[in-house]
Each structure stands twice: as C-alpha cells, then as structure tokens.
Amino acid sequence: MSHPPINLPNIINRSDWGAREPKLIEHFNRPAPYVIIHHSYIPGACETTDDCKKAMRSMQDFHQIDRGWNDIGYSFAIGGDGNIYYGRGFNVVGAHAPKYNNKSVGICLIGDWRTELPSEKMLKAAQAIIKYGIENGHVDPNYELYGHRQVRNTECPGDRLFNEISTWSHFSPNPTEIRKNEIR
Ligand SMILES: [Zn+2]
C-alpha cells in the first residue's frame, strides 16, 4: 500500500488535506537511520486545521508543480493545531535533504521558527511521530536527529527551533558522513 494508515489520534491523512496523488512513489528499506527537522518558513504558522490543510496544499503545489518533484517533499508536517499531516510517509524517498532523502524521515514544523518557538503541542506531535516510527519498525531505535542546516547550507529549521531540537535525545551535533557510494 502506498500510504499505509498511521494509528495516531492526531494524524491528518492525505485525503483529508486534499493532497494530489504523487507522480511516483519510491521506497527505501526501513528502518530509517536519520530524522531531519525542517521549518516551512513560508507558509507561516497555521492556527486552525483549515489553515494547516491550506498550508499543506500550498507546499504540495510549490514542490510538485513549481519545482516538478513527485510530491510534497516532506515525510510529515506538523501544524499549529497540533496535528500530524501525512506527507510522503515513512520509507518513501523524500525531497527535503539531498543525500539523506533515501534514508531519513523529514519532518516539517509549519511556520517560521527563526525567533519564535513552535508551541508545546507542535513539539510533542513531532516527537510522537518519531516514537510511532520506532515502535512500528520504520525508524531505527538508534536514529540520529539533525536539523536541516547540519546537512545543507540553509537557515532551516530556524535558530529558535534548532536550539530546541539540539536538546532532544538522539540529536547529533556531528552528522555522520554519508559515504560517496551511498549518495543518490
Ligand atoms: Zn529544511
């Protein structure tokens, strides 16, 4: 199945946010050894579920239509409403962090987190989808957590969010060097 159900109370499935079908789904072998945290920057933070669904559609439009990618780039996104929005899902090659797209879960906290911190419920939702991934064999229990900026020249996920995730367990200050023959 391309988008297997996720048994969490606050999951918003693709049909619920009005996702288009991906152009292509490519799987990689689980469990993923890395989790990479992003912010959307644009769109900004969303408060209501309706606004968060809109934000998801706008990101999918940008990634799939403007950039020509297969789908929204992220595996999951987290809304200001505390919900987890289903992106590409686990073990599907993403488009969020070159060299890591086929070995990571990419989680985007919707909003601009350079100076503001996402709400507690957003942070909890991000941690909940990681925990779910481990419990269901999608994420390596010994995974390493990075901010996008650690693997690419970008501000993402914003200073404030980056400082926050650097206190989380599994955060790694020194990303593992990906071997040349693994780059795709
Ligand atoms: Zn990013």
PDB file of C-alpha atoms in Angstrom, residues 8-171:
ATOM      1  CA  LEU A   8      -2.331   8.023  15.923  1.00  0.00           C
ATOM      2  CA  PRO A   9      -5.316  10.121  17.005  1.00  0.00           C
ATOM      3  CA  ASN A  10      -3.974  13.357  15.535  1.00  0.00           C
ATOM      4  CA  ILE A  11      -2.988  12.171  12.054  1.00  0.00           C
ATOM      5  CA  ILE A  12      -4.472  14.113   9.132  1.00  0.00           C
ATOM      6  CA  ASN A  13      -4.420  11.833   6.126  1.00  0.00           C
ATOM      7  CA  ARG A  14      -3.697  12.931   2.596  1.00  0.00           C
ATOM      8  CA  SER A  15      -7.328  12.675   1.521  1.00  0.00           C
ATOM      9  CA  ASP A  16      -8.256  14.870   4.497  1.00  0.00           C
ATOM     10  CA  TRP A  17      -5.990  17.732   3.447  1.00  0.00           C
ATOM     11  CA  GLY A  18      -6.816  17.354  -0.231  1.00  0.00           C
ATOM     12  CA  ALA A  19      -3.471  16.031  -1.470  1.00  0.00           C
ATOM     13  CA  ARG A  20      -2.969  15.239  -5.124  1.00  0.00           C
ATOM     14  CA  GLU A  21      -1.589  11.795  -5.940  1.00  0.00           C
ATOM     15  CA  PRO A  22       2.212  11.555  -6.058  1.00  0.00           C
ATOM     16  CA  LYS A  23       3.663  11.272  -9.554  1.00  0.00           C
ATOM     17  CA  LEU A  24       5.816   8.428  -8.311  1.00  0.00           C
ATOM     18  CA  ILE A  25       6.465   6.608  -5.037  1.00  0.00           C
ATOM     19  CA  GLU A  26       9.926   5.122  -4.459  1.00  0.00           C
ATOM     20  CA  HIS A  27      10.516   3.120  -1.303  1.00  0.00           C
ATOM     21  CA  PHE A  28      13.729   2.567   0.614  1.00  0.00           C
ATOM     22  CA  ASN A  29      14.495  -0.147   3.133  1.00  0.00           C
ATOM     23  CA  ARG A  30      13.431   0.538   6.658  1.00  0.00           C
ATOM     24  CA  PRO A  31      14.336   1.356   9.349  1.00  0.00           C
ATOM     25  CA  ALA A  32      15.496   4.885   8.561  1.00  0.00           C
ATOM     26  CA  PRO A  33      18.673   5.784  10.461  1.00  0.00           C
ATOM     27  CA  TYR A  34      18.052   9.555  10.368  1.00  0.00           C
ATOM     28  CA  VAL A  35      15.349  12.051  11.247  1.00  0.00           C
ATOM     29  CA  ILE A  36      15.719  15.567   9.840  1.00  0.00           C
ATOM     30  CA  ILE A  37      13.768  18.550  11.185  1.00  0.00           C
ATOM     31  CA  HIS A  38      12.633  21.472   8.995  1.00  0.00           C
ATOM     32  CA  HIS A  39      10.558  24.597   9.168  1.00  0.00           C
ATOM     33  CA  SER A  40       8.443  25.711   6.233  1.00  0.00           C
ATOM     34  CA  TYR A  41       9.435  29.400   6.617  1.00  0.00           C
ATOM     35  CA  ILE A  42       6.723  30.033   4.017  1.00  0.00           C
ATOM     36  CA  PRO A  43       3.874  29.286   4.575  1.00  0.00           C
ATOM     37  CA  GLY A  44       3.899  30.820   8.046  1.00  0.00           C
ATOM     38  CA  ALA A  45       2.455  29.224  11.146  1.00  0.00           C
ATOM     39  CA  CYS A  46      -1.137  27.976  10.882  1.00  0.00           C
ATOM     40  CA  GLU A  47      -3.550  28.032  13.795  1.00  0.00           C
ATOM     41  CA  THR A  48      -6.677  26.258  12.608  1.00  0.00           C
ATOM     42  CA  THR A  49      -6.926  22.872  10.937  1.00  0.00           C
ATOM     43  CA  ASP A  50      -8.419  24.526   7.852  1.00  0.00           C
ATOM     44  CA  ASP A  51      -5.430  26.846   7.587  1.00  0.00           C
ATOM     45  CA  CYS A  52      -2.991  23.982   8.128  1.00  0.00           C
ATOM     46  CA  LYS A  53      -4.665  21.968   5.349  1.00  0.00           C
ATOM     47  CA  LYS A  54      -4.305  25.013   3.111  1.00  0.00           C
ATOM     48  CA  ALA A  55      -0.626  25.246   4.044  1.00  0.00           C
ATOM     49  CA  MET A  56      -0.158  21.593   3.076  1.00  0.00           C
ATOM     50  CA  ARG A  57      -1.783  22.152  -0.300  1.00  0.00           C
ATOM     51  CA  SER A  58       0.341  25.223  -0.955  1.00  0.00           C
ATOM     52  CA  MET A  59       3.540  23.318  -0.122  1.00  0.00           C
ATOM     53  CA  GLN A  60       2.482  20.430  -2.350  1.00  0.00           C
ATOM     54  CA  ASP A  61       1.709  22.889  -5.163  1.00  0.00           C
ATOM     55  CA  PHE A  62       5.109  24.511  -4.796  1.00  0.00           C
ATOM     56  CA  HIS A  63       7.028  21.237  -4.646  1.00  0.00           C
ATOM     57  CA  GLN A  64       5.042  19.222  -7.177  1.00  0.00           C
ATOM     58  CA  ILE A  65       4.055  21.861  -9.721  1.00  0.00           C
ATOM     59  CA  ASP A  66       6.603  24.686  -9.464  1.00  0.00           C
ATOM     60  CA  ARG A  67       9.597  22.506  -8.670  1.00  0.00           C
ATOM     61  CA  GLY A  68       8.411  19.444 -10.564  1.00  0.00           C
ATOM     62  CA  TRP A  69       9.018  16.971  -7.754  1.00  0.00           C
ATOM     63  CA  ASN A  70       6.993  13.797  -7.289  1.00  0.00           C
ATOM     64  CA  ASP A  71       5.078  15.084  -4.286  1.00  0.00           C
ATOM     65  CA  ILE A  72       5.346  17.377  -1.274  1.00  0.00           C
ATOM     66  CA  GLY A  73       8.974  16.988  -0.221  1.00  0.00           C
ATOM     67  CA  TYR A  74       8.491  16.082   3.446  1.00  0.00           C
ATOM     68  CA  SER A  75       7.583  12.764   5.028  1.00  0.00           C
ATOM     69  CA  PHE A  76       5.307  14.522   7.538  1.00  0.00           C
ATOM     70  CA  ALA A  77       4.421  18.036   8.607  1.00  0.00           C
ATOM     71  CA  ILE A  78       3.236  19.375  11.949  1.00  0.00           C
ATOM     72  CA  GLY A  79       0.524  22.013  12.149  1.00  0.00           C
ATOM     73  CA  GLY A  80      -0.055  24.742  14.728  1.00  0.00           C
ATOM     74  CA  ASP A  81      -3.267  22.857  15.525  1.00  0.00           C
ATOM     75  CA  GLY A  82      -1.107  20.048  16.970  1.00  0.00           C
ATOM     76  CA  ASN A  83      -1.950  17.624  14.176  1.00  0.00           C
ATOM     77  CA  ILE A  84       0.438  15.486  12.158  1.00  0.00           C
ATOM     78  CA  TYR A  85      -0.074  15.904   8.411  1.00  0.00           C
ATOM     79  CA  TYR A  86       0.699  12.910   6.221  1.00  0.00           C
ATOM     80  CA  GLY A  87       3.232  13.797   3.545  1.00  0.00           C
ATOM     81  CA  ARG A  88       5.171  11.090   1.715  1.00  0.00           C
ATOM     82  CA  GLY A  89       5.109   8.916   4.811  1.00  0.00           C
ATOM     83  CA  PHE A  90       7.741   6.538   6.171  1.00  0.00           C
ATOM     84  CA  ASN A  91      10.225   4.718   3.929  1.00  0.00           C
ATOM     85  CA  VAL A  92       9.342   6.711   0.865  1.00  0.00           C
ATOM     86  CA  VAL A  93      12.200   8.616  -0.776  1.00  0.00           C
ATOM     87  CA  GLY A  94      11.645  12.284   0.036  1.00  0.00           C
ATOM     88  CA  ALA A  95      12.820  15.607  -1.378  1.00  0.00           C
ATOM     89  CA  HIS A  96      13.928  17.566   1.672  1.00  0.00           C
ATOM     90  CA  ALA A  97      17.635  16.917   2.283  1.00  0.00           C
ATOM     91  CA  PRO A  98      19.982  15.857  -0.526  1.00  0.00           C
ATOM     92  CA  LYS A  99      21.984  12.694   0.281  1.00  0.00           C
ATOM     93  CA  TYR A 100      19.534  11.840   3.086  1.00  0.00           C
ATOM     94  CA  ASN A 101      16.304  11.591   1.109  1.00  0.00           C
ATOM     95  CA  ASN A 102      16.533   7.819   0.829  1.00  0.00           C
ATOM     96  CA  LYS A 103      17.475   7.164   4.438  1.00  0.00           C
ATOM     97  CA  SER A 104      15.572   9.601   6.614  1.00  0.00           C
ATOM     98  CA  VAL A 105      12.245  10.857   7.858  1.00  0.00           C
ATOM     99  CA  GLY A 106      11.812  14.550   7.045  1.00  0.00           C
ATOM    100  CA  ILE A 107       9.515  16.392   9.457  1.00  0.00           C
ATOM    101  CA  CYS A 108       8.483  19.981   8.743  1.00  0.00           C
ATOM    102  CA  LEU A 109       7.062  22.155  11.516  1.00  0.00           C
ATOM    103  CA  ILE A 110       4.868  24.548   9.573  1.00  0.00           C
ATOM    104  CA  GLY A 111       5.922  28.132  10.267  1.00  0.00           C
ATOM    105  CA  ASP A 112       8.960  30.404  10.528  1.00  0.00           C
ATOM    106  CA  TRP A 113      10.936  29.386  13.618  1.00  0.00           C
ATOM    107  CA  ARG A 114      13.902  31.745  13.460  1.00  0.00           C
ATOM    108  CA  THR A 115      12.888  33.789  16.510  1.00  0.00           C
ATOM    109  CA  GLU A 116       9.752  32.072  17.751  1.00  0.00           C
ATOM    110  CA  LEU A 117       9.414  28.596  19.178  1.00  0.00           C
ATOM    111  CA  PRO A 118       6.678  26.247  17.960  1.00  0.00           C
ATOM    112  CA  SER A 119       4.026  25.552  20.598  1.00  0.00           C
ATOM    113  CA  GLU A 120       4.420  22.692  23.014  1.00  0.00           C
ATOM    114  CA  LYS A 121       1.729  20.703  21.190  1.00  0.00           C
ATOM    115  CA  MET A 122       3.654  21.026  17.920  1.00  0.00           C
ATOM    116  CA  LEU A 123       6.875  19.854  19.539  1.00  0.00           C
ATOM    117  CA  LYS A 124       5.024  16.956  21.166  1.00  0.00           C
ATOM    118  CA  ALA A 125       3.428  15.970  17.849  1.00  0.00           C
ATOM    119  CA  ALA A 126       6.847  15.913  16.161  1.00  0.00           C
ATOM    120  CA  GLN A 127       8.183  13.668  18.901  1.00  0.00           C
ATOM    121  CA  ALA A 128       5.074  11.474  18.710  1.00  0.00           C
ATOM    122  CA  ILE A 129       5.527  10.649  15.023  1.00  0.00           C
ATOM    123  CA  ILE A 130       9.192   9.761  15.631  1.00  0.00           C
ATOM    124  CA  LYS A 131       8.199   7.493  18.530  1.00  0.00           C
ATOM    125  CA  TYR A 132       5.491   5.893  16.394  1.00  0.00           C
ATOM    126  CA  GLY A 133       8.075   5.288  13.680  1.00  0.00           C
ATOM    127  CA  ILE A 134      10.376   3.490  16.090  1.00  0.00           C
ATOM    128  CA  GLU A 135       7.589   1.399  17.599  1.00  0.00           C
ATOM    129  CA  ASN A 136       6.456   0.288  14.151  1.00  0.00           C
ATOM    130  CA  GLY A 137       9.865  -0.514  12.718  1.00  0.00           C
ATOM    131  CA  HIS A 138      10.104   2.475  10.377  1.00  0.00           C
ATOM    132  CA  VAL A 139      12.793   4.327  12.316  1.00  0.00           C
ATOM    133  CA  ASP A 140      15.974   2.827  13.764  1.00  0.00           C
ATOM    134  CA  PRO A 141      15.815   2.925  17.579  1.00  0.00           C
ATOM    135  CA  ASN A 142      19.356   4.323  17.440  1.00  0.00           C
ATOM    136  CA  TYR A 143      18.466   7.006  14.889  1.00  0.00           C
ATOM    137  CA  GLU A 144      20.320  10.308  14.713  1.00  0.00           C
ATOM    138  CA  LEU A 145      18.371  13.560  14.704  1.00  0.00           C
ATOM    139  CA  TYR A 146      19.563  16.565  12.695  1.00  0.00           C
ATOM    140  CA  GLY A 147      18.362  20.000  11.782  1.00  0.00           C
ATOM    141  CA  HIS A 148      18.327  20.595   8.029  1.00  0.00           C
ATOM    142  CA  ARG A 149      21.151  23.182   8.375  1.00  0.00           C
ATOM    143  CA  GLN A 150      23.535  20.467   9.515  1.00  0.00           C
ATOM    144  CA  VAL A 151      23.372  18.690   6.180  1.00  0.00           C
ATOM    145  CA  ARG A 152      22.914  21.617   3.825  1.00  0.00           C
ATOM    146  CA  ASN A 153      23.715  25.335   3.685  1.00  0.00           C
ATOM    147  CA  THR A 154      20.373  26.716   4.909  1.00  0.00           C
ATOM    148  CA  GLU A 155      18.888  28.557   7.906  1.00  0.00           C
ATOM    149  CA  CYS A 156      16.298  25.807   8.212  1.00  0.00           C
ATOM    150  CA  PRO A 157      14.792  24.922  10.698  1.00  0.00           C
ATOM    151  CA  GLY A 158      15.356  28.426  12.134  1.00  0.00           C
ATOM    152  CA  ASP A 159      17.621  29.357  15.067  1.00  0.00           C
ATOM    153  CA  ARG A 160      14.991  29.013  17.739  1.00  0.00           C
ATOM    154  CA  LEU A 161      13.728  25.597  16.648  1.00  0.00           C
ATOM    155  CA  PHE A 162      17.267  24.413  16.027  1.00  0.00           C
ATOM    156  CA  ASN A 163      18.234  25.338  19.601  1.00  0.00           C
ATOM    157  CA  GLU A 164      15.205  23.427  20.823  1.00  0.00           C
ATOM    158  CA  ILE A 165      15.868  20.207  18.913  1.00  0.00           C
ATOM    159  CA  SER A 166      19.525  20.286  19.928  1.00  0.00           C
ATOM    160  CA  THR A 167      18.273  19.421  23.440  1.00  0.00           C
ATOM    161  CA  TRP A 168      16.322  16.369  22.221  1.00  0.00           C
ATOM    162  CA  SER A 169      17.602  12.869  22.751  1.00  0.00           C
ATOM    163  CA  HIS A 170      19.206  11.424  19.604  1.00  0.00           C
ATOM    164  CA  PHE A 171      20.271  14.897  18.420  1.00  0.00           C
TER     165      PHE A 171
END
